[in-house]
Short mmCIF file of N, CA and C in Angstrom, two decimals:
data_model
loop_
_atom_site.label_atom_id
_atom_site.label_comp_id
_atom_site.label_asym_id
_atom_site.label_seq_id
_atom_site.Cartn_x
_atom_site.Cartn_y
_atom_site.Cartn_z
N MET A 565 0.69 -1.18 0.02
CA MET A 565 -0.06 -0.08 -0.21
C MET A 565 0.86 1.24 0.02
N VAL A 566 0.86 2.25 -0.91
CA VAL A 566 1.36 3.59 -0.98
C VAL A 566 0.84 4.52 -0.19
N VAL A 567 1.44 5.00 0.62
CA VAL A 567 0.95 6.18 1.54
C VAL A 567 1.38 7.48 0.98
N PRO A 568 0.51 8.47 0.63
CA PRO A 568 0.74 9.63 0.09
C PRO A 568 1.48 10.54 1.17
N ARG A 569 2.52 11.26 0.52
CA ARG A 569 3.21 12.16 1.59
C ARG A 569 2.61 13.52 1.94
N PRO A 570 2.66 13.97 3.02
CA PRO A 570 2.00 15.37 3.43
C PRO A 570 2.31 16.43 2.57
N GLN A 571 1.38 17.24 2.17
CA GLN A 571 1.67 18.36 1.33
C GLN A 571 1.48 19.62 2.18
N LEU A 572 1.89 20.71 1.51
CA LEU A 572 1.91 21.89 1.99
C LEU A 572 0.47 22.54 1.83
N LEU A 573 -0.41 22.84 2.66
CA LEU A 573 -1.37 23.61 2.39
C LEU A 573 -1.58 25.11 2.77
N VAL A 574 -1.83 25.85 1.71
CA VAL A 574 -1.66 27.19 2.25
C VAL A 574 -3.09 27.86 2.21
N THR A 575 -3.21 28.85 3.16
CA THR A 575 -4.47 29.51 3.45
C THR A 575 -4.36 31.03 2.82
N GLY A 576 -5.63 31.16 2.44
CA GLY A 576 -5.48 32.54 1.70
C GLY A 576 -5.77 33.75 2.71
N ARG A 577 -6.10 34.82 2.20
CA ARG A 577 -6.43 35.86 3.08
C ARG A 577 -7.62 35.78 3.85
N ARG A 578 -7.75 36.34 4.98
CA ARG A 578 -8.88 36.24 5.76
C ARG A 578 -9.33 37.51 6.38
N ALA A 579 -10.45 37.71 6.25
CA ALA A 579 -10.76 39.16 6.73
C ALA A 579 -11.03 39.20 8.19
N THR A 580 -10.05 39.24 9.00
CA THR A 580 -10.05 39.25 10.48
C THR A 580 -9.33 40.53 11.04
N ASN A 581 -9.78 41.07 12.29
CA ASN A 581 -9.18 42.07 12.74
C ASN A 581 -8.25 43.05 11.92
N ALA A 582 -8.76 44.16 11.16
CA ALA A 582 -8.08 44.90 10.27
C ALA A 582 -7.43 44.13 9.18
N GLY A 583 -7.76 43.18 8.74
CA GLY A 583 -7.17 42.35 7.62
C GLY A 583 -5.95 41.64 7.68
N ARG A 584 -5.58 41.25 8.80
CA ARG A 584 -4.46 40.56 8.92
C ARG A 584 -4.32 39.33 8.13
N ARG A 585 -3.23 39.08 7.66
CA ARG A 585 -3.04 37.90 6.86
C ARG A 585 -2.59 36.46 7.93
N ARG A 586 -3.34 35.33 7.44
CA ARG A 586 -3.14 34.50 8.25
C ARG A 586 -1.85 33.68 7.65
N ARG A 587 -1.07 33.08 8.57
CA ARG A 587 0.15 32.49 8.22
C ARG A 587 -0.07 31.08 7.64
N THR A 588 0.89 30.80 6.71
CA THR A 588 0.80 29.71 6.13
C THR A 588 1.23 28.39 6.92
N HIS A 589 0.85 27.30 7.10
CA HIS A 589 1.09 26.23 7.82
C HIS A 589 1.10 24.92 7.22
N ARG A 590 1.94 23.99 7.52
CA ARG A 590 1.86 22.47 7.06
C ARG A 590 0.93 21.74 7.92
N THR A 591 -0.22 21.03 7.24
CA THR A 591 -0.93 20.29 7.68
C THR A 591 -0.99 18.87 6.79
N ARG A 592 -1.38 17.75 7.18
CA ARG A 592 -1.46 16.63 6.49
C ARG A 592 -2.72 16.74 5.41
N ALA A 593 -2.24 16.17 4.28
CA ALA A 593 -3.26 16.20 3.18
C ALA A 593 -4.49 15.38 3.49
N PRO A 594 -5.59 15.73 3.09
CA PRO A 594 -6.86 15.09 3.31
C PRO A 594 -6.81 13.59 2.86
N ALA A 595 -5.89 13.04 2.20
CA ALA A 595 -6.09 11.53 1.60
C ALA A 595 -5.14 10.84 2.69
N ALA A 596 -4.09 11.36 3.35
CA ALA A 596 -3.47 10.98 4.27
C ALA A 596 -4.30 10.64 5.55
N VAL A 597 -5.07 11.72 5.79
CA VAL A 597 -5.99 11.56 7.05
C VAL A 597 -7.09 10.34 6.80
N ALA A 598 -7.39 10.35 5.31
CA ALA A 598 -8.56 9.16 5.20
C ALA A 598 -7.88 7.87 5.34
N THR A 599 -6.57 7.75 5.38
CA THR A 599 -5.88 6.31 5.21
C THR A 599 -5.73 5.67 6.79
N GLY A 600 -6.15 6.82 7.83
CA GLY A 600 -5.97 6.16 9.06
C GLY A 600 -4.94 6.34 9.80
N LEU A 601 -3.85 7.06 9.19
CA LEU A 601 -2.54 7.27 9.79
C LEU A 601 -2.66 8.14 10.92
N PRO A 602 -1.97 8.00 12.20
CA PRO A 602 -2.02 8.66 13.23
C PRO A 602 -1.49 10.25 12.83
N ASP A 603 -2.38 11.04 13.44
CA ASP A 603 -2.00 12.48 13.28
C ASP A 603 -0.91 12.99 14.34
N THR A 604 0.27 12.89 13.99
CA THR A 604 1.22 13.22 15.29
C THR A 604 1.69 14.71 15.14
N LYS A 605 1.49 15.61 15.95
CA LYS A 605 1.57 16.95 15.92
C LYS A 605 2.86 17.17 16.94
N ARG A 606 4.22 17.18 16.24
CA ARG A 606 5.28 17.26 17.42
C ARG A 606 5.79 18.59 16.95
N SER A 607 6.56 19.22 18.12
CA SER A 607 7.04 20.66 18.30
C SER A 607 8.33 20.51 17.43
N GLN A 608 8.70 21.51 16.74
CA GLN A 608 9.93 21.72 16.13
C GLN A 608 11.07 21.35 17.09
N LYS A 609 11.07 21.74 18.37
CA LYS A 609 11.70 21.33 19.44
C LYS A 609 12.36 20.04 19.49
N ASP A 610 11.11 19.21 19.68
CA ASP A 610 11.16 17.83 19.84
C ASP A 610 12.02 17.02 18.66
N ASP A 611 11.65 17.61 17.21
CA ASP A 611 12.56 17.28 16.38
C ASP A 611 13.69 17.37 16.47
N THR A 612 14.35 18.69 16.72
CA THR A 612 15.56 19.06 16.89
C THR A 612 16.29 18.22 18.06
N GLU A 613 15.71 17.99 19.12
CA GLU A 613 16.20 17.00 19.89
C GLU A 613 16.38 15.67 19.80
N ARG A 614 15.31 15.02 19.01
CA ARG A 614 15.63 13.73 18.40
C ARG A 614 16.52 13.87 17.36
N SER A 615 16.58 14.63 16.38
CA SER A 615 17.65 14.58 15.51
C SER A 615 19.11 14.65 16.02
N CYS A 616 19.02 15.60 16.99
CA CYS A 616 20.45 15.91 17.61
C CYS A 616 21.12 14.48 18.16
N SER A 617 20.05 13.68 19.07
CA SER A 617 20.54 12.40 19.64
C SER A 617 20.80 11.47 18.72
N GLN A 618 20.15 11.49 17.60
CA GLN A 618 20.30 10.50 16.51
C GLN A 618 21.80 10.81 15.80
N PHE A 619 22.09 11.95 15.70
CA PHE A 619 23.29 12.18 15.14
C PHE A 619 24.53 11.90 15.99
N ASN A 620 24.19 12.20 17.39
CA ASN A 620 25.29 11.66 18.34
C ASN A 620 25.41 10.24 18.33
N VAL A 621 24.19 9.37 18.34
CA VAL A 621 24.35 7.97 18.27
C VAL A 621 25.08 7.48 17.00
N LEU A 622 24.80 8.09 16.00
CA LEU A 622 25.72 7.64 14.73
C LEU A 622 27.22 8.18 14.71
N GLY A 623 27.29 9.19 15.35
CA GLY A 623 28.71 9.76 15.56
C GLY A 623 29.59 8.84 16.28
N MET A 624 29.06 8.44 17.64
CA MET A 624 29.62 7.27 18.53
C MET A 624 29.86 5.96 17.75
N VAL A 625 28.90 5.41 16.81
CA VAL A 625 28.99 4.15 15.90
C VAL A 625 30.16 4.61 15.17
N ALA A 626 30.32 5.64 14.44
CA ALA A 626 31.51 5.72 13.37
C ALA A 626 32.69 6.06 13.96
N GLU A 627 32.72 6.35 15.26
CA GLU A 627 34.01 6.54 15.98
C GLU A 627 34.45 5.36 16.43
N PHE A 628 33.46 4.39 16.87
CA PHE A 628 33.79 2.99 17.39
C PHE A 628 34.45 2.23 16.20
N GLU A 629 33.77 2.52 15.08
CA GLU A 629 34.43 1.68 13.83
C GLU A 629 35.50 2.15 13.48
N ALA A 630 36.16 3.23 13.53
CA ALA A 630 37.12 3.81 13.06
C ALA A 630 38.21 3.40 14.11
N ASP A 631 38.10 3.28 15.51
CA ASP A 631 38.92 2.68 16.25
C ASP A 631 39.21 1.41 16.19
N LEU A 632 38.18 0.44 15.65
CA LEU A 632 38.43 -0.85 15.32
C LEU A 632 39.42 -1.11 14.10
N ILE A 633 39.31 -0.32 13.29
CA ILE A 633 39.97 -0.29 12.10
C ILE A 633 41.33 0.04 12.38
N ARG A 634 41.61 1.27 13.23
CA ARG A 634 42.85 1.40 13.60
C ARG A 634 43.58 0.19 14.36
N MET A 635 42.90 -0.33 15.38
CA MET A 635 43.23 -1.36 16.19
C MET A 635 43.83 -2.64 15.27
N ARG A 636 42.91 -3.03 14.27
CA ARG A 636 43.10 -3.99 13.36
C ARG A 636 44.57 -3.91 12.49
N THR A 637 44.63 -2.71 12.14
CA THR A 637 45.63 -2.13 11.36
C THR A 637 46.91 -2.40 12.04
N ARG A 638 46.95 -1.70 13.19
CA ARG A 638 48.20 -2.03 14.05
C ARG A 638 48.49 -3.49 14.39
N GLU A 639 47.48 -4.17 14.92
CA GLU A 639 47.75 -5.74 14.80
C GLU A 639 48.50 -6.15 13.71
N GLY A 640 47.85 -6.00 12.44
CA GLY A 640 48.40 -6.50 11.25
C GLY A 640 49.91 -6.03 11.20
N MET A 641 50.10 -4.90 11.26
CA MET A 641 51.39 -4.22 11.12
C MET A 641 52.52 -4.93 12.06
N ALA A 642 52.09 -5.22 13.29
CA ALA A 642 52.77 -5.77 14.30
C ALA A 642 53.02 -7.09 13.83
N ILE A 643 52.24 -7.89 13.34
CA ILE A 643 52.47 -9.45 13.04
C ILE A 643 53.42 -9.34 11.71
N ALA A 644 53.16 -8.59 10.72
CA ALA A 644 53.88 -8.23 9.48
C ALA A 644 55.49 -8.03 10.00
N LYS A 645 55.60 -7.01 11.02
CA LYS A 645 56.89 -6.93 11.50
C LYS A 645 57.69 -8.03 11.81
N THR A 646 56.79 -8.99 12.94
CA THR A 646 57.76 -9.83 13.50
C THR A 646 58.06 -10.86 12.62
N ARG A 647 57.32 -10.92 11.52
CA ARG A 647 57.61 -11.88 10.41
C ARG A 647 58.57 -11.45 9.21
N GLY A 648 58.93 -10.11 9.34
CA GLY A 648 59.87 -9.49 8.73
C GLY A 648 59.17 -9.12 7.10
N ARG A 649 58.01 -8.84 7.15
CA ARG A 649 57.46 -8.46 6.09
C ARG A 649 57.10 -6.99 5.93
N LEU A 650 56.99 -6.23 6.96
CA LEU A 650 56.71 -5.04 7.11
C LEU A 650 57.68 -4.23 6.54
N LYS A 651 57.57 -3.45 5.18
CA LYS A 651 58.64 -2.83 4.54
C LYS A 651 57.96 -1.26 4.24
N GLY A 652 58.86 -0.03 4.53
CA GLY A 652 58.32 1.03 4.05
C GLY A 652 58.65 1.17 2.79
N ARG A 653 58.75 2.49 2.28
CA ARG A 653 58.88 2.94 1.25
C ARG A 653 60.59 2.74 0.83
N ALA A 654 60.86 2.20 -0.31
CA ALA A 654 62.28 2.17 -0.71
C ALA A 654 62.91 3.39 -0.58
N PRO A 655 64.11 3.52 -0.21
CA PRO A 655 64.97 4.59 -0.21
C PRO A 655 65.31 5.01 -1.72
N SER A 656 65.27 6.30 -1.77
CA SER A 656 65.40 6.82 -3.14
C SER A 656 66.85 6.77 -3.59
N LEU A 657 67.82 6.62 -2.71
CA LEU A 657 69.28 6.36 -3.25
C LEU A 657 69.65 4.90 -2.55
N SER A 658 70.35 4.25 -3.24
CA SER A 658 71.04 2.87 -2.99
C SER A 658 72.23 3.26 -2.22
N PRO A 659 72.78 2.57 -1.39
CA PRO A 659 73.87 2.63 -0.55
C PRO A 659 75.11 3.06 -1.43
N SER A 660 75.45 2.37 -2.74
CA SER A 660 76.48 2.86 -3.78
C SER A 660 76.17 4.23 -4.06
N ARG A 661 74.95 4.66 -4.48
CA ARG A 661 74.43 6.02 -5.01
C ARG A 661 74.91 6.96 -3.74
N ARG A 662 74.44 6.55 -2.69
CA ARG A 662 74.46 7.55 -1.56
C ARG A 662 76.16 7.63 -1.25
N ARG A 663 77.01 6.63 -1.09
CA ARG A 663 78.27 6.87 -1.10
C ARG A 663 78.85 7.90 -2.07
N HIS A 664 78.41 7.76 -3.33
CA HIS A 664 78.85 8.63 -4.31
C HIS A 664 78.40 9.98 -4.23
N LEU A 665 77.30 10.20 -3.89
CA LEU A 665 76.61 11.36 -3.32
C LEU A 665 77.47 12.48 -2.36
N LEU A 666 77.84 11.50 -1.37
CA LEU A 666 78.55 12.07 -0.46
C LEU A 666 80.15 12.35 -0.59
N THR A 667 80.59 11.72 -1.53
CA THR A 667 82.01 12.08 -1.79
C THR A 667 82.01 13.09 -2.76
N LEU A 668 80.98 13.50 -3.73
CA LEU A 668 80.88 14.60 -4.62
C LEU A 668 80.52 15.93 -3.71
N VAL A 669 79.72 15.65 -2.63
CA VAL A 669 79.64 16.67 -1.57
C VAL A 669 80.95 17.07 -1.07
N ASP A 670 81.69 16.07 -0.43
CA ASP A 670 83.02 16.42 0.15
C ASP A 670 83.98 16.94 -0.77
N ALA A 671 83.93 16.59 -2.08
CA ALA A 671 84.44 17.28 -3.03
C ALA A 671 84.27 18.80 -3.25
N GLY A 672 83.36 19.19 -3.05
CA GLY A 672 82.74 20.73 -3.30
C GLY A 672 82.73 21.19 -4.29
N ASP A 673 82.73 20.50 -5.38
CA ASP A 673 82.57 20.92 -6.87
C ASP A 673 81.44 21.31 -7.43
N HIS A 674 80.37 20.63 -6.84
CA HIS A 674 78.86 20.93 -7.31
C HIS A 674 78.00 21.50 -6.22
N THR A 675 77.09 22.17 -6.59
CA THR A 675 76.09 22.77 -5.63
C THR A 675 74.90 21.88 -5.35
N HIS A 676 74.19 22.12 -4.14
CA HIS A 676 73.29 21.09 -3.96
C HIS A 676 72.16 20.60 -4.83
N THR A 677 72.07 21.88 -5.57
CA THR A 677 71.17 21.78 -6.73
C THR A 677 71.49 21.01 -7.90
N GLU A 678 72.86 21.22 -8.04
CA GLU A 678 73.40 20.40 -9.38
C GLU A 678 73.26 18.83 -8.89
N LEU A 679 73.82 18.57 -7.91
CA LEU A 679 73.79 17.21 -7.23
C LEU A 679 72.29 16.54 -7.35
N ALA A 680 71.43 17.23 -7.04
CA ALA A 680 70.06 16.76 -7.11
C ALA A 680 69.66 16.49 -8.36
N GLU A 681 69.85 17.34 -9.46
CA GLU A 681 69.82 16.93 -10.76
C GLU A 681 70.49 15.76 -11.34
N LEU A 682 71.68 15.54 -10.83
CA LEU A 682 72.52 14.50 -11.40
C LEU A 682 72.02 13.19 -10.77
N PHE A 683 71.79 13.09 -9.52
CA PHE A 683 71.05 11.75 -8.93
C PHE A 683 69.45 11.81 -9.08
N GLN A 684 69.00 12.77 -9.58
CA GLN A 684 67.29 12.65 -9.92
C GLN A 684 66.86 12.34 -8.67
N VAL A 685 67.09 13.31 -7.75
CA VAL A 685 66.32 13.26 -6.34
C VAL A 685 66.07 14.64 -5.97
N SER A 686 65.38 15.05 -5.11
CA SER A 686 65.00 16.22 -4.72
C SER A 686 66.21 16.98 -3.94
N ARG A 687 66.13 18.12 -3.65
CA ARG A 687 67.19 18.82 -2.94
C ARG A 687 67.29 18.44 -1.53
N ALA A 688 65.82 18.32 -1.19
CA ALA A 688 65.55 17.89 0.37
C ALA A 688 66.40 16.50 0.62
N THR A 689 66.47 15.55 -0.58
CA THR A 689 67.07 14.31 -0.18
C THR A 689 68.67 14.57 0.00
N VAL A 690 69.14 15.49 -0.77
CA VAL A 690 70.67 15.73 -0.54
C VAL A 690 70.88 16.36 0.74
N TYR A 691 70.09 17.17 1.14
CA TYR A 691 70.33 17.70 2.41
C TYR A 691 70.25 16.58 3.53
N ARG A 692 69.33 15.70 3.57
CA ARG A 692 68.82 14.89 4.38
C ARG A 692 69.86 13.79 4.39
N GLU A 693 70.53 13.29 3.34
CA GLU A 693 71.59 12.60 3.33
C GLU A 693 73.00 13.10 4.15
N ILE A 694 73.20 14.49 3.92
CA ILE A 694 74.17 15.22 4.53
C ILE A 694 74.09 15.07 5.86
N ARG A 695 72.73 15.34 6.43
CA ARG A 695 72.43 15.22 7.95
C ARG A 695 72.50 13.95 8.49
N LYS A 696 72.10 12.99 7.84
CA LYS A 696 72.30 11.66 8.34
C LYS A 696 73.71 11.33 8.47
N ARG A 697 74.81 11.71 7.53
CA ARG A 697 75.97 11.44 7.80
C ARG A 697 76.56 12.21 8.99
N SER A 698 76.11 13.22 9.17
CA SER A 698 76.82 14.01 10.36
C SER A 698 76.10 13.81 11.91
N GLY A 699 74.97 13.13 11.70
CA GLY A 699 74.32 12.54 12.87
C GLY A 699 73.39 13.52 13.55
N ALA A 700 73.13 14.46 12.85
CA ALA A 700 72.20 15.64 13.29
C ALA A 700 70.70 14.96 13.32
N PRO A 701 69.94 15.44 14.20
CA PRO A 701 68.55 15.02 14.11
C PRO A 701 67.89 15.21 12.82
N LEU A 702 66.79 14.20 12.41
CA LEU A 702 66.32 14.46 10.99
C LEU A 702 64.83 15.34 11.31
N GLU A 703 64.56 15.82 12.39
CA GLU A 703 63.14 16.55 12.56
C GLU A 703 63.34 17.43 11.48
N ALA A 704 61.87 17.81 11.21
CA ALA A 704 61.74 18.83 10.21
C ALA A 704 62.25 20.21 10.95
N THR A 705 62.93 21.18 10.20
CA THR A 705 63.02 22.41 10.69
C THR A 705 62.35 23.63 10.34
N SER A 706 61.26 23.31 9.67
CA SER A 706 60.53 24.05 8.92
C SER A 706 59.90 25.27 10.06
N THR A 707 59.80 26.57 9.85
CA THR A 707 59.09 27.62 10.67
C THR A 707 57.88 27.85 10.43
N ARG A 708 57.44 27.21 9.42
CA ARG A 708 56.03 27.47 9.03
C ARG A 708 55.07 26.87 9.86
N PRO A 709 53.71 27.55 10.16
CA PRO A 709 52.68 26.96 11.24
C PRO A 709 52.29 25.54 10.79
#
């Protein structure tokens, strides 16, 4: 059985106390009333409270599922690490290319930009390899917020 949706019924002008206009309001369509559906008149405040509580419940469920995903991911990574299968991104410079880069840096014949172009890496990689050799911490030194 198809139940018709409520429609907006607009009332026109009414000659009452100095010709004030009657406000438009939402009521159930006559066909919906004829079907025997309960005429529930809830205030807007009830609807707002109900929808807020529904959103809170949905948010809690979503947060719980995200926590489960994080937990499973960490478990899987720990298992892979113990088996020796957890590998990060491959280094952009092999050990032999790294030694060659550091040799050229020590020679001082090339700028860091030229070395980056020569080894097809970014300048940041050149600076990072130099810092690794000197033993300085590798934290970001950016002053941007």
